[in-house]
Amino acid sequence: MALLVQKFGGTSVGNVERIKAVAERIAASKEQGNDLVVVVSAMGDTTNELTALAKKISAHPPNREMDMLLSTGEQVSIALLSIALNELGIPAVSMTGTQVGIVTESAHGKARILEIKTDRIKALLEEGQVVVVAGFQGTSLSSGGTAEITTLGRGGSDTSGVALAAALNADACEIYTDVPGVLSTDPRKVAEARLLEEISCDEMLELASLGAAVLHPRAVEIARNYGITLFVRSSWNNDSGTKLTSQSNRQIGQEGLELGRPVDGVELLENQAVIAISHLPDLPGIAAQLFEELSKGNVNVDLIIQSTHQGNSNDITFTVDQENLEKARTLSKSVLQTIGGKISAEDNMSKLSISGAGIMGRPGIAATLFDTISRSGINLRLIATSEVKVSCVIDKDLGNKALRAVSSSFELNDHQTFINPIQVNNNCPEVRGVALDTDQAQLSVIHVPNRPGTAASLCAAMAESSISVDAIVQSERQHEDGSRDISFILKKDNLDQAQKVLGPLLAQWPGANVQEGPAIARISAVGAGMPNTAGTAGRMFRAIASAGINIAMIATSEIRTSCVIAEEDGLAALKAVHKEFNLDK
Ligand code: ADP
Ligand code: ASP
Ligand code: MG
């Protein structure tokens, strides 16, 4: 007998027939002797329909009222499912987020879970009831102590499910949905997408945040932090689906269920070299040619950053182990002979990275890292961000100083601080899955000062307005006055707000201004085996180039490579990259 949390998504409870079918499934599991907590989403498109109703009345409805409105969707489905279960003779009781004791922050529309008071659920389970819980919602205690309904953000029922599993110490959490599990990419976009039997939480965190809507990223974060056994399975059959794997299993601490310490490690990787190539032609196939050549020479490239400049030329900067510098320089030069471009290289660099599943969605973390480093008087040479890691490249001589400052700033102890950790080969594929995100926009700040603190103050200003920026691309090329450009990728919804908060900051820097880029899509390949494999980036760039698509921006982190391309090329690029890595096989 096991205690299971089972979550059913909107499509799975989309009409009365489906609700009855879900009830049958739950009944079968109950009859096998399991204790069950069932989390459900609103039926079908309800949440979208309710949002559309509000938008007919106001372009900016108050967040509190939106939560009041949207939370009704789940209240309908829990009641109907409980009725269906009782009809089958299974004792079941429905509960709203408030009734079941899901306590959240007060941030309407994106509240994080602080605590789940499990006494009431436990008592009901004890009585043999199936407890049917409304997903996506919770309750916050306002300053006066009065209860307010909150929601966790779109797709948040997954997070309700996994959080309940963590709080109840359940044996497993099963997410039932309208696909067979986690696939190599979105099957609605690429028909050949294939089921993954297993994926690590780190990989899934990246994919989920980069457009793979099958799981809410915060659900994966909780599963990763607390070591929850998590499955994604089809609502339509009994196949085993996908198992998510994780290493850690923290205890729920005082900080709050979803607010546990966001950074759990810092590492310094010494003996790195940075190669900067500027004035490359802005044409399809250039990045492919360069990285294929490096891969033929067996040079494993770590971070890659590309940005486009006015005058239509590209700069590509990448890092390699110092011992590969000469080889990489020679190979790059041979490519430049045919395509043009200038090369410079610098050795004696170090990469400093912070990691933790709580970095995602908390823009203040990267801002704190950059601020800590700049306060130590250290200039950031390169920046790479991902959902679980932020890295920057700095002078090797200042590495230890930066490491000390960062570990004290994030209150990390000796066991969480690593110098030159040994890379273990984890036998994971170089690319596990690919995702396309069309929800993002590009913003560049032009002519900003080239000195410690610039990136920090830009990120801090946006973090204060809760704007998460992704792929911060700091160009190597300097303008004649020594100033530089920095580009960001951020959610389309945040574009106006970002321009507004950056205005006053840029006003301090003569000549600085902000430019919005063209409509973009971001395509990302993710795989935990990527750091151990040379040539992944080259293959990805070639696949995109062979489809006739130009790459505007490249940003990588340890386990992912992302390319920014024109929005209309998104689908073709996704198909090409999916095929290149044989994910359809
Ligand atoms: P639910 O209502 O069950 O929560 P969602 O619509 O939120 O379902 O998520 C399931 C959908 O996620 C699928 O129908 C699929 O189109 C989409 N999806 C995107 N990327 C992936 C992926 N890598 N694997 C599986 N499904 C994906
Ligand atoms: N009903 C909510 C939504 O559509 C929550 C969820 O389905 O997970 O976003
Ligand atoms: Mg969902």
Coordinates of C-alpha atoms and ligand atoms in Angstrom, one line a residue:
M1 CA 0.0 0.0 0.0
A2 CA 1.3 3.4 -1.0
L3 CA 0.4 7.0 -0.5
L4 CA 0.2 8.5 -4.0
V5 CA -0.5 12.0 -5.2
Q6 CA -2.1 11.9 -8.7
K7 CA -2.6 15.0 -10.7
F8 CA -4.9 15.2 -13.7
G9 CA -4.6 18.1 -16.2
G10 CA -7.2 20.2 -17.9
T11 CA -7.7 18.1 -21.0
S12 CA -7.9 14.9 -18.9
V13 CA -10.9 16.3 -17.1
G14 CA -12.2 18.3 -20.1
N15 CA -15.8 17.0 -20.1
V16 CA -18.1 14.8 -18.1
E17 CA -17.1 11.6 -19.9
R18 CA -13.5 12.2 -19.2
I19 CA -14.2 13.1 -15.5
K20 CA -16.0 9.7 -15.3
A21 CA -13.0 7.9 -16.9
V22 CA -10.6 9.6 -14.5
A23 CA -12.8 8.5 -11.6
E24 CA -12.7 4.9 -12.8
R25 CA -8.9 5.1 -12.9
I26 CA -8.7 6.5 -9.4
A27 CA -11.2 3.8 -8.2
A28 CA -9.0 1.1 -9.6
S29 CA -5.9 2.5 -7.9
K30 CA -7.8 2.9 -4.6
E31 CA -9.0 -0.7 -4.9
Q32 CA -5.4 -1.8 -5.1
G33 CA -5.1 -0.5 -1.6
N34 CA -3.4 2.9 -2.2
D35 CA -4.1 6.1 -0.2
L36 CA -4.8 8.8 -2.7
V37 CA -4.6 12.6 -2.9
V38 CA -5.8 13.7 -6.3
V39 CA -5.1 17.2 -7.7
V40 CA -7.1 18.5 -10.6
S41 CA -6.9 21.4 -13.0
A42 CA -9.8 23.4 -14.4
M43 CA -11.8 21.6 -17.1
G44 CA -10.3 22.0 -20.7
D45 CA -9.9 25.7 -21.7
T46 CA -11.7 27.1 -18.6
T47 CA -8.8 29.2 -17.4
N48 CA -8.3 30.8 -20.8
E49 CA -12.0 31.5 -21.1
L50 CA -12.2 33.1 -17.7
T51 CA -9.2 35.3 -18.6
A52 CA -10.8 36.3 -21.8
L53 CA -14.0 37.4 -19.9
A54 CA -12.0 39.6 -17.6
K55 CA -10.1 41.1 -20.6
K56 CA -13.4 42.1 -22.2
I57 CA -14.0 44.3 -19.2
S58 CA -10.4 45.6 -18.5
A59 CA -7.0 45.5 -20.1
H60 CA -5.4 45.5 -16.7
P61 CA -7.7 43.7 -14.2
P62 CA -6.5 43.8 -10.6
N63 CA -4.4 40.7 -9.8
R64 CA -6.5 40.0 -6.7
E65 CA -9.7 39.8 -8.7
M66 CA -8.0 37.6 -11.4
D67 CA -7.1 35.1 -8.7
M68 CA -10.6 35.2 -7.4
L69 CA -11.9 34.5 -10.9
L70 CA -9.4 31.9 -12.1
S71 CA -9.6 29.8 -8.9
T72 CA -13.2 29.1 -9.6
G73 CA -12.2 26.9 -12.6
E74 CA -10.6 24.3 -10.3
Q75 CA -13.5 24.5 -7.8
V76 CA -15.8 23.2 -10.5
S77 CA -13.6 20.2 -11.5
I78 CA -12.9 19.0 -7.9
A79 CA -16.6 19.0 -7.1
L80 CA -17.5 17.1 -10.3
L81 CA -14.7 14.5 -9.8
S82 CA -15.8 13.9 -6.1
I83 CA -19.4 13.4 -7.3
A84 CA -18.1 10.9 -9.9
L85 CA -16.1 9.0 -7.3
N86 CA -18.9 8.9 -4.8
E87 CA -21.2 7.6 -7.6
L88 CA -18.7 4.7 -8.0
G89 CA -18.9 4.0 -4.3
I90 CA -15.5 5.5 -3.6
P91 CA -15.6 7.9 -0.6
A92 CA -14.2 11.1 -1.7
V93 CA -14.2 14.7 -0.6
S94 CA -13.2 17.9 -2.5
M95 CA -11.1 20.6 -1.0
T96 CA -10.1 24.1 -2.2
G97 CA -6.5 25.2 -1.7
T98 CA -7.6 27.2 1.4
Q99 CA -9.5 24.2 3.0
V100 CA -6.6 21.9 2.5
G101 CA -4.1 24.3 4.1
I102 CA -1.9 25.4 1.1
V103 CA -0.4 28.6 2.5
T104 CA 1.4 30.9 0.0
E105 CA 3.1 34.2 -0.4
S106 CA 0.7 37.1 -1.1
A107 CA 2.0 37.7 -4.7
H108 CA -1.3 37.3 -6.6
G109 CA -0.9 35.4 -9.9
K110 CA 2.5 33.9 -9.1
A111 CA 2.5 33.0 -5.4
R112 CA 5.0 30.5 -4.1
I113 CA 4.0 27.9 -1.6
L114 CA 5.3 28.5 1.9
E115 CA 3.7 25.6 3.8
I116 CA 1.0 23.0 3.5
K117 CA -0.8 22.2 6.8
T118 CA -1.4 18.5 6.3
D119 CA -3.4 17.6 9.4
R120 CA -6.8 17.8 7.7
I121 CA -5.7 15.7 4.7
K122 CA -4.1 13.1 6.9
A123 CA -7.3 12.8 9.0
L124 CA -9.3 12.3 5.8
L125 CA -6.9 9.7 4.4
E126 CA -7.1 8.0 7.8
E127 CA -10.9 7.7 7.3
G128 CA -10.3 6.1 3.9
Q129 CA -11.4 9.1 1.8
V130 CA -9.9 10.1 -1.5
V131 CA -9.0 13.7 -1.1
V132 CA -9.6 15.7 -4.2
V133 CA -7.6 19.0 -4.1
A134 CA -8.0 22.1 -6.4
G135 CA -4.7 22.6 -8.1
F136 CA -3.2 26.0 -8.9
Q137 CA -4.5 27.8 -5.9
G138 CA -3.6 28.5 -2.3
T139 CA -4.3 31.0 0.4
S140 CA -2.2 33.9 1.8
L141 CA -2.6 35.6 5.1
S142 CA -2.7 39.3 4.5
S143 CA -1.0 41.7 7.0
G144 CA -4.3 41.9 8.9
G145 CA -4.4 38.2 9.2
T146 CA -7.3 37.8 6.7
A147 CA -7.2 35.0 4.2
E148 CA -6.9 35.8 0.5
I149 CA -7.1 33.4 -2.4
T150 CA -3.9 33.2 -4.5
T151 CA -2.9 31.3 -7.6
L152 CA 0.5 29.9 -8.4
G153 CA 0.8 31.0 -12.0
R154 CA -0.4 29.3 -15.3
G155 CA 0.3 25.6 -15.3
G156 CA 0.6 25.7 -11.5
S157 CA -1.5 22.6 -10.8
D158 CA 1.6 20.5 -11.4
T159 CA 3.3 22.5 -8.6
S160 CA 0.3 21.9 -6.2
G161 CA 0.7 18.2 -6.9
V162 CA 4.4 17.9 -6.3
A163 CA 4.3 20.2 -3.3
L164 CA 1.6 18.0 -1.7
A165 CA 3.7 15.0 -2.3
A166 CA 6.6 16.7 -0.6
A167 CA 4.6 17.9 2.4
L168 CA 2.9 14.5 2.8
N169 CA 6.1 12.5 2.2
A170 CA 4.2 10.6 -0.4
D171 CA 5.7 7.5 -2.0
A172 CA 5.3 9.1 -5.5
C173 CA 3.6 11.9 -7.5
E174 CA 2.1 10.9 -10.8
I175 CA 1.2 13.7 -13.3
Y176 CA -1.4 12.4 -15.7
T177 CA -1.7 14.4 -19.0
D178 CA -2.7 14.2 -22.6
V179 CA 0.7 13.0 -23.9
P180 CA 2.4 9.6 -23.1
G181 CA 5.0 11.4 -20.9
V182 CA 7.9 13.8 -21.4
L183 CA 8.8 13.6 -25.1
S184 CA 12.0 14.6 -26.9
T185 CA 10.1 17.8 -28.0
D186 CA 6.5 19.1 -28.2
P187 CA 4.5 16.5 -30.3
R188 CA 2.2 19.3 -31.4
K189 CA 5.1 20.9 -33.2
V190 CA 7.1 17.8 -34.3
A191 CA 5.1 14.7 -35.0
E192 CA 8.2 12.5 -34.7
A193 CA 8.7 13.4 -31.0
R194 CA 9.6 10.3 -29.0
L195 CA 8.8 9.3 -25.4
L196 CA 11.7 9.6 -22.9
E197 CA 11.7 6.8 -20.4
E198 CA 13.7 8.8 -18.0
I199 CA 15.0 12.4 -17.7
S200 CA 16.9 14.1 -14.9
C201 CA 15.3 17.0 -13.0
D202 CA 18.1 19.3 -14.1
E203 CA 17.4 18.6 -17.7
M204 CA 13.7 18.9 -17.2
L205 CA 14.1 22.2 -15.4
E206 CA 15.9 23.6 -18.4
L207 CA 13.4 22.2 -20.9
A208 CA 10.3 23.2 -18.9
S209 CA 11.6 26.8 -18.6
L210 CA 12.5 26.9 -22.3
G211 CA 9.1 26.1 -23.7
A212 CA 8.3 22.4 -22.8
A213 CA 4.9 23.1 -21.2
V214 CA 4.4 19.5 -20.1
L215 CA 5.5 20.3 -16.6
H216 CA 5.5 23.5 -14.6
P217 CA 9.1 24.4 -13.9
R218 CA 8.4 25.0 -10.2
A219 CA 7.0 21.5 -9.9
V220 CA 10.3 20.1 -11.2
E221 CA 12.2 22.4 -8.8
I222 CA 10.3 21.0 -5.8
A223 CA 10.8 17.4 -7.1
R224 CA 14.6 18.1 -7.5
N225 CA 15.0 19.7 -4.1
Y226 CA 13.1 17.2 -2.0
G227 CA 13.9 14.1 -4.1
I228 CA 10.3 13.4 -4.9
T229 CA 9.7 10.3 -7.1
L230 CA 7.9 11.9 -10.0
F231 CA 6.2 10.3 -13.1
V232 CA 4.5 11.9 -16.1
R233 CA 2.0 9.5 -17.6
S234 CA -0.9 9.4 -20.1
S235 CA -4.4 9.8 -18.8
W236 CA -5.6 7.5 -21.6
N237 CA -3.7 4.3 -20.9
N238 CA -1.7 2.4 -18.3
D239 CA 1.8 2.8 -19.8
S240 CA 4.6 3.6 -17.5
G241 CA 5.4 7.1 -19.0
T242 CA 8.5 9.0 -18.0
K243 CA 10.4 8.9 -14.7
L244 CA 12.1 12.0 -13.4
T245 CA 15.3 11.4 -11.5
S246 CA 17.1 13.6 -9.0
Q247 CA 20.0 13.2 -6.6
S248 CA 19.2 15.4 -3.6
N249 CA 16.6 14.9 -0.9
R250 CA 16.5 17.9 1.3
Q251 CA 14.2 18.2 4.3
I252 CA 11.6 20.9 4.2
G253 CA 13.2 23.7 6.2
Q254 CA 12.0 26.8 8.0
E255 CA 12.3 29.0 5.0
G256 CA 9.2 27.7 3.4
L257 CA 8.5 24.8 1.1
E258 CA 9.2 26.7 -2.2
L259 CA 11.6 29.2 -0.7
G260 CA 14.4 26.9 0.5
R261 CA 17.8 28.4 -0.1
P262 CA 18.0 29.1 -3.8
V263 CA 21.7 28.6 -4.3
D264 CA 23.3 25.4 -3.1
G265 CA 26.8 25.5 -4.5
V266 CA 29.5 27.6 -6.0
E267 CA 32.4 26.4 -8.0
L268 CA 35.5 27.8 -9.6
L269 CA 37.0 26.3 -12.7
E270 CA 40.5 27.5 -13.3
N271 CA 42.7 27.4 -16.3
Q272 CA 40.2 28.5 -18.8
A273 CA 40.9 30.5 -22.0
V274 CA 38.6 32.9 -23.8
I275 CA 38.7 33.2 -27.6
A276 CA 36.9 36.2 -29.0
I277 CA 36.3 36.4 -32.7
S278 CA 34.8 39.6 -34.1
H279 CA 33.6 41.0 -37.4
L280 CA 32.3 37.7 -38.7
P281 CA 29.9 37.8 -41.6
D282 CA 26.2 37.6 -40.4
L283 CA 25.3 34.7 -42.7
P284 CA 23.8 31.2 -42.1
G285 CA 26.5 28.6 -41.6
I286 CA 29.3 30.7 -40.1
A287 CA 29.0 29.4 -36.5
A288 CA 28.6 25.9 -37.9
Q289 CA 31.8 26.1 -39.9
L290 CA 33.8 27.4 -36.9
F291 CA 32.5 24.9 -34.4
E292 CA 32.6 21.9 -36.7
E293 CA 36.3 22.7 -37.3
L294 CA 37.0 22.8 -33.6
S295 CA 35.1 19.6 -33.1
K296 CA 37.1 17.8 -35.8
G297 CA 40.2 18.8 -33.8
N298 CA 38.5 17.3 -30.8
V299 CA 38.4 20.6 -28.9
N300 CA 35.6 20.6 -26.4
V301 CA 34.1 24.1 -26.2
D302 CA 32.3 25.1 -22.9
L303 CA 30.5 28.5 -23.1
I304 CA 29.6 30.0 -26.4
I305 CA 28.2 33.5 -26.8
Q306 CA 27.3 35.2 -30.0
S307 CA 25.8 38.6 -30.6
T308 CA 25.0 40.6 -33.7
H309 CA 26.2 44.1 -34.2
Q310 CA 25.0 47.1 -36.2
G311 CA 26.6 46.9 -39.6
N312 CA 25.6 43.3 -39.7
S313 CA 28.6 41.5 -38.4
N314 CA 28.8 38.9 -35.6
D315 CA 31.0 38.4 -32.7
I316 CA 31.5 34.9 -31.2
T317 CA 33.2 34.4 -28.0
F318 CA 33.9 30.9 -26.5
T319 CA 35.8 29.3 -23.7
V320 CA 38.0 26.2 -23.8
D321 CA 40.4 24.5 -21.3
Q322 CA 43.7 26.4 -21.4
E323 CA 45.5 23.3 -22.6
N324 CA 43.4 23.5 -25.8
L325 CA 44.0 27.1 -26.4
E326 CA 46.7 26.9 -29.1
K327 CA 44.9 24.2 -31.0
A328 CA 41.6 26.1 -30.8
R329 CA 43.4 29.3 -32.0
T330 CA 45.0 27.6 -34.9
L331 CA 41.8 25.9 -36.0
S332 CA 39.8 29.1 -35.7
K333 CA 42.4 31.0 -37.7
S334 CA 42.2 28.5 -40.5
V335 CA 38.4 29.1 -40.7
L336 CA 38.9 32.9 -40.6
Q337 CA 41.2 32.7 -43.6
T338 CA 38.2 31.9 -45.8
I339 CA 35.4 33.9 -44.1
G340 CA 37.3 36.9 -42.6
G341 CA 37.1 38.2 -39.0
K342 CA 39.5 39.1 -36.2
I343 CA 40.6 36.9 -33.4
S344 CA 42.0 37.5 -30.0
A345 CA 42.6 35.1 -27.1
E346 CA 43.3 35.4 -23.5
D347 CA 44.4 32.7 -21.1
N348 CA 44.6 32.6 -17.3
M349 CA 40.8 33.0 -16.9
S350 CA 38.5 31.2 -14.5
K351 CA 34.8 30.4 -14.6
L352 CA 32.9 30.9 -11.4
S353 CA 29.4 29.4 -11.3
I354 CA 26.6 29.3 -8.7
S355 CA 24.0 26.6 -9.0
G356 CA 20.7 25.6 -7.4
A357 CA 17.2 24.8 -8.6
G358 CA 15.9 28.0 -6.9
I359 CA 17.7 30.3 -9.3
M360 CA 14.9 30.1 -11.8
G361 CA 12.3 32.8 -11.6
R362 CA 14.3 34.7 -9.0
P363 CA 16.0 37.5 -10.9
G364 CA 17.6 38.8 -7.8
I365 CA 20.0 35.9 -7.5
A366 CA 22.0 36.7 -10.7
A367 CA 21.9 40.4 -9.7
T368 CA 23.4 39.5 -6.3
L369 CA 26.1 37.4 -7.9
F370 CA 27.1 40.2 -10.3
D371 CA 26.9 42.8 -7.6
T372 CA 29.1 40.7 -5.2
I373 CA 31.7 40.3 -7.9
S374 CA 31.7 43.9 -8.9
R375 CA 32.0 45.1 -5.3
S376 CA 35.2 43.1 -5.1
G377 CA 36.4 45.2 -8.0
I378 CA 36.4 42.4 -10.5
N379 CA 35.2 42.8 -14.1
L380 CA 33.0 40.2 -15.7
R381 CA 34.5 39.0 -18.9
L382 CA 31.6 36.7 -20.0
I383 CA 28.2 35.8 -18.5
A384 CA 26.2 32.7 -19.1
T385 CA 22.9 32.0 -17.4
S386 CA 20.6 29.0 -17.2
E387 CA 17.7 28.0 -15.0
V388 CA 19.9 26.2 -12.5
K389 CA 23.2 27.9 -13.0
V390 CA 24.8 31.3 -13.5
S391 CA 28.4 31.4 -14.6
C392 CA 30.8 34.2 -15.3
V393 CA 34.3 34.3 -16.5
I394 CA 36.8 36.4 -14.7
D395 CA 40.6 36.8 -14.3
K396 CA 42.2 33.8 -12.8
D397 CA 44.2 35.8 -10.3
L398 CA 41.0 37.2 -8.8
G399 CA 39.3 33.8 -8.7
N400 CA 39.8 33.0 -5.1
K401 CA 38.8 36.4 -4.0
A402 CA 35.6 36.2 -6.0
L403 CA 34.9 32.7 -4.7
R404 CA 35.2 33.8 -1.0
A405 CA 33.0 36.8 -1.6
V406 CA 30.3 34.8 -3.4
S407 CA 30.2 32.0 -0.9
S408 CA 29.8 34.4 1.9
S409 CA 27.2 36.4 0.1
F410 CA 25.1 33.2 -0.5
E411 CA 26.0 31.8 3.0
L412 CA 27.6 28.7 1.5
N413 CA 29.8 26.4 3.6
D414 CA 33.0 24.5 2.7
H415 CA 31.0 21.5 1.5
Q416 CA 29.2 23.7 -1.0
T417 CA 32.3 25.4 -2.3
F418 CA 34.3 23.6 -5.0
I419 CA 37.5 24.4 -6.8
N420 CA 38.2 22.6 -10.1
P421 CA 35.6 19.8 -9.5
I422 CA 36.2 16.6 -11.4
Q423 CA 33.8 16.2 -14.3
V424 CA 32.1 12.8 -14.0
N425 CA 30.8 11.1 -17.1
N426 CA 27.2 10.5 -16.3
N427 CA 26.4 8.5 -19.4
C428 CA 23.6 10.8 -20.3
P429 CA 22.9 11.7 -23.9
E430 CA 24.4 14.9 -25.3
V431 CA 20.9 16.0 -26.3
R432 CA 18.0 14.6 -24.4
G433 CA 15.3 17.0 -25.7
V434 CA 14.8 20.2 -27.7
A435 CA 12.3 23.0 -27.0
L436 CA 11.1 26.1 -28.9
D437 CA 10.1 29.2 -27.1
T438 CA 8.2 31.9 -28.9
D439 CA 7.4 33.8 -25.8
Q440 CA 10.6 35.8 -25.6
A441 CA 11.9 39.1 -26.9
Q442 CA 15.3 40.6 -27.2
L443 CA 16.4 43.9 -25.7
S444 CA 19.9 45.5 -26.2
V445 CA 21.4 48.3 -24.2
I446 CA 23.9 50.1 -26.3
H447 CA 27.0 52.1 -25.3
V448 CA 27.1 51.1 -21.6
P449 CA 30.3 51.6 -19.6
N450 CA 32.9 48.8 -19.7
R451 CA 33.6 48.6 -15.9
P452 CA 32.8 46.5 -12.9
G453 CA 29.2 46.9 -11.9
T454 CA 27.5 47.6 -15.2
A455 CA 25.8 44.3 -15.7
A456 CA 25.1 44.1 -12.0
S457 CA 23.2 47.4 -12.0
L458 CA 21.2 46.5 -15.1
C459 CA 20.2 43.2 -13.7
A460 CA 19.4 44.7 -10.3
A461 CA 17.1 47.3 -11.8
M462 CA 15.2 44.6 -13.6
A463 CA 15.2 42.2 -10.6
E464 CA 13.6 44.9 -8.5
S465 CA 10.7 44.9 -10.9
S466 CA 10.6 41.1 -10.7
I467 CA 11.7 40.8 -14.4
S468 CA 13.7 37.7 -15.1
V469 CA 16.3 38.0 -17.8
D470 CA 17.7 35.1 -19.5
A471 CA 20.8 34.8 -21.8
I472 CA 22.6 37.9 -20.8
V473 CA 25.0 38.4 -23.7
Q474 CA 27.8 40.8 -23.1
S475 CA 29.6 41.7 -26.3
E476 CA 33.3 41.6 -26.4
R477 CA 33.5 44.3 -29.0
Q478 CA 34.0 47.8 -27.8
H479 CA 32.8 51.1 -29.3
E480 CA 35.4 53.7 -30.1
D481 CA 34.7 55.4 -26.7
G482 CA 35.4 52.1 -24.9
S483 CA 31.7 51.5 -24.2
R484 CA 30.0 48.1 -24.9
D485 CA 26.6 46.6 -25.6
I486 CA 24.7 44.1 -23.5
S487 CA 21.7 42.1 -24.8
F488 CA 19.1 40.3 -22.9
I489 CA 16.4 37.9 -23.6
L490 CA 13.2 38.3 -21.6
K491 CA 9.5 37.4 -21.6
K492 CA 7.5 39.4 -24.2
D493 CA 5.1 40.4 -21.4
N494 CA 8.0 42.2 -19.5
L495 CA 9.3 44.2 -22.5
D496 CA 7.5 47.5 -21.7
Q497 CA 8.2 47.3 -18.0
A498 CA 11.9 46.6 -18.7
Q499 CA 12.3 49.6 -21.0
K500 CA 10.6 51.7 -18.3
V501 CA 13.0 50.6 -15.5
L502 CA 16.1 50.8 -17.6
G503 CA 15.4 54.4 -18.7
P504 CA 16.6 56.2 -15.6
L505 CA 19.6 54.0 -15.3
L506 CA 20.7 54.6 -18.9
A507 CA 20.2 58.3 -18.5
Q508 CA 23.3 58.3 -16.2
W509 CA 25.5 57.0 -18.9
P510 CA 26.0 59.6 -21.7
G511 CA 25.2 58.0 -25.1
A512 CA 23.6 54.9 -23.7
N513 CA 20.3 53.8 -25.1
V514 CA 18.0 50.7 -25.3
Q515 CA 16.9 49.0 -28.5
E516 CA 14.2 46.4 -29.0
G517 CA 15.2 43.5 -31.3
P518 CA 13.1 41.9 -34.0
A519 CA 10.5 39.2 -33.3
I520 CA 12.5 36.2 -32.2
A521 CA 12.2 32.5 -31.3
R522 CA 14.6 30.6 -29.1
I523 CA 15.5 27.1 -29.8
S524 CA 17.3 25.1 -27.2
A525 CA 18.9 21.7 -27.0
V526 CA 19.4 20.2 -23.5
G527 CA 21.3 17.2 -22.4
A528 CA 23.3 16.3 -19.3
G529 CA 25.9 14.6 -21.4
M530 CA 26.7 17.8 -23.3
P531 CA 29.7 18.8 -21.2
N532 CA 31.4 15.4 -22.0
T533 CA 30.9 15.5 -25.7
A534 CA 32.8 17.6 -28.2
G535 CA 30.9 18.9 -31.2
T536 CA 27.4 19.2 -30.0
A537 CA 27.2 22.9 -30.7
G538 CA 28.7 22.5 -34.2
R539 CA 26.1 19.9 -35.1
M540 CA 23.2 22.1 -33.8
F541 CA 24.5 25.2 -35.7
R542 CA 25.0 23.1 -38.9
A543 CA 21.4 21.7 -38.7
I544 CA 20.0 25.2 -38.4
A545 CA 22.2 26.5 -41.2
S546 CA 21.3 23.6 -43.5
A547 CA 17.7 24.7 -43.1
G548 CA 18.8 28.1 -44.5
I549 CA 18.3 29.8 -41.1
N550 CA 20.6 32.6 -39.8
I551 CA 21.5 32.6 -36.1
A552 CA 21.2 36.0 -34.4
M553 CA 22.4 35.1 -31.0
I554 CA 23.9 32.1 -29.2
A555 CA 24.0 31.5 -25.5
T556 CA 25.1 28.2 -23.8
S557 CA 25.3 26.9 -20.3
E558 CA 26.7 23.6 -19.2
I559 CA 23.8 21.4 -20.3
R560 CA 22.1 23.5 -22.9
T561 CA 22.8 25.3 -26.2
S562 CA 20.3 28.0 -27.2
C563 CA 20.1 29.9 -30.5
V564 CA 18.0 32.9 -31.1
I565 CA 16.5 33.0 -34.6
A566 CA 13.8 34.9 -36.4
E567 CA 10.4 34.0 -35.1
E568 CA 9.1 32.7 -38.4
D569 CA 12.0 30.2 -38.6
G570 CA 11.3 28.6 -35.3
L571 CA 9.4 25.5 -36.3
A572 CA 11.8 24.7 -39.2
A573 CA 14.8 25.0 -36.8
L574 CA 13.1 22.8 -34.2
K575 CA 12.5 20.1 -36.7
A576 CA 16.0 20.3 -38.1
V577 CA 17.7 20.1 -34.7
H578 CA 15.4 17.3 -33.5
K579 CA 16.3 15.2 -36.5
E580 CA 20.0 16.0 -36.3
F581 CA 20.3 14.4 -32.9
N582 CA 18.3 11.4 -34.0
L583 CA 15.6 12.1 -31.4
D584 CA 13.0 10.7 -33.8
K585 CA 14.7 7.3 -33.7
Ligands
ADP1 P1 -2.2 19.5 -18.7 O1 -3.4 20.2 -18.9 O2 -2.3 18.0 -18.5 O3 -1.4 20.1 -17.6 P2 -0.5 20.8 -20.6 O4 -1.2 21.3 -21.8 O5 -0.2 21.8 -19.5 O6 -1.3 19.6 -20.0 O7 0.9 20.0 -21.0 C1 0.8 19.0 -21.9 C2 1.2 19.5 -23.3 O8 2.6 19.9 -23.2 C3 1.2 18.5 -24.4 O9 -0.1 18.4 -24.9 C4 2.2 19.0 -25.3 O10 1.7 19.6 -26.5 C5 3.0 20.0 -24.6 N1 4.5 19.7 -24.6 C6 5.5 20.6 -24.9 N2 6.7 20.1 -24.8 C7 6.5 18.8 -24.5 C8 7.4 17.7 -24.3 N3 8.7 17.8 -24.4 N4 6.9 16.5 -24.0 C9 5.6 16.3 -23.9 N5 4.7 17.3 -24.1 C10 5.1 18.5 -24.4
ASP2 N1 -5.9 25.8 -14.7 C1 -4.6 26.5 -14.6 C2 -4.1 26.9 -16.0 O1 -4.7 26.6 -17.0 C3 -3.6 25.6 -13.9 C4 -3.2 24.3 -14.6 O2 -3.9 23.9 -15.5 O3 -2.2 23.8 -14.2 O4 -3.0 27.5 -16.0
MG3 MG -0.1 21.8 -17.4

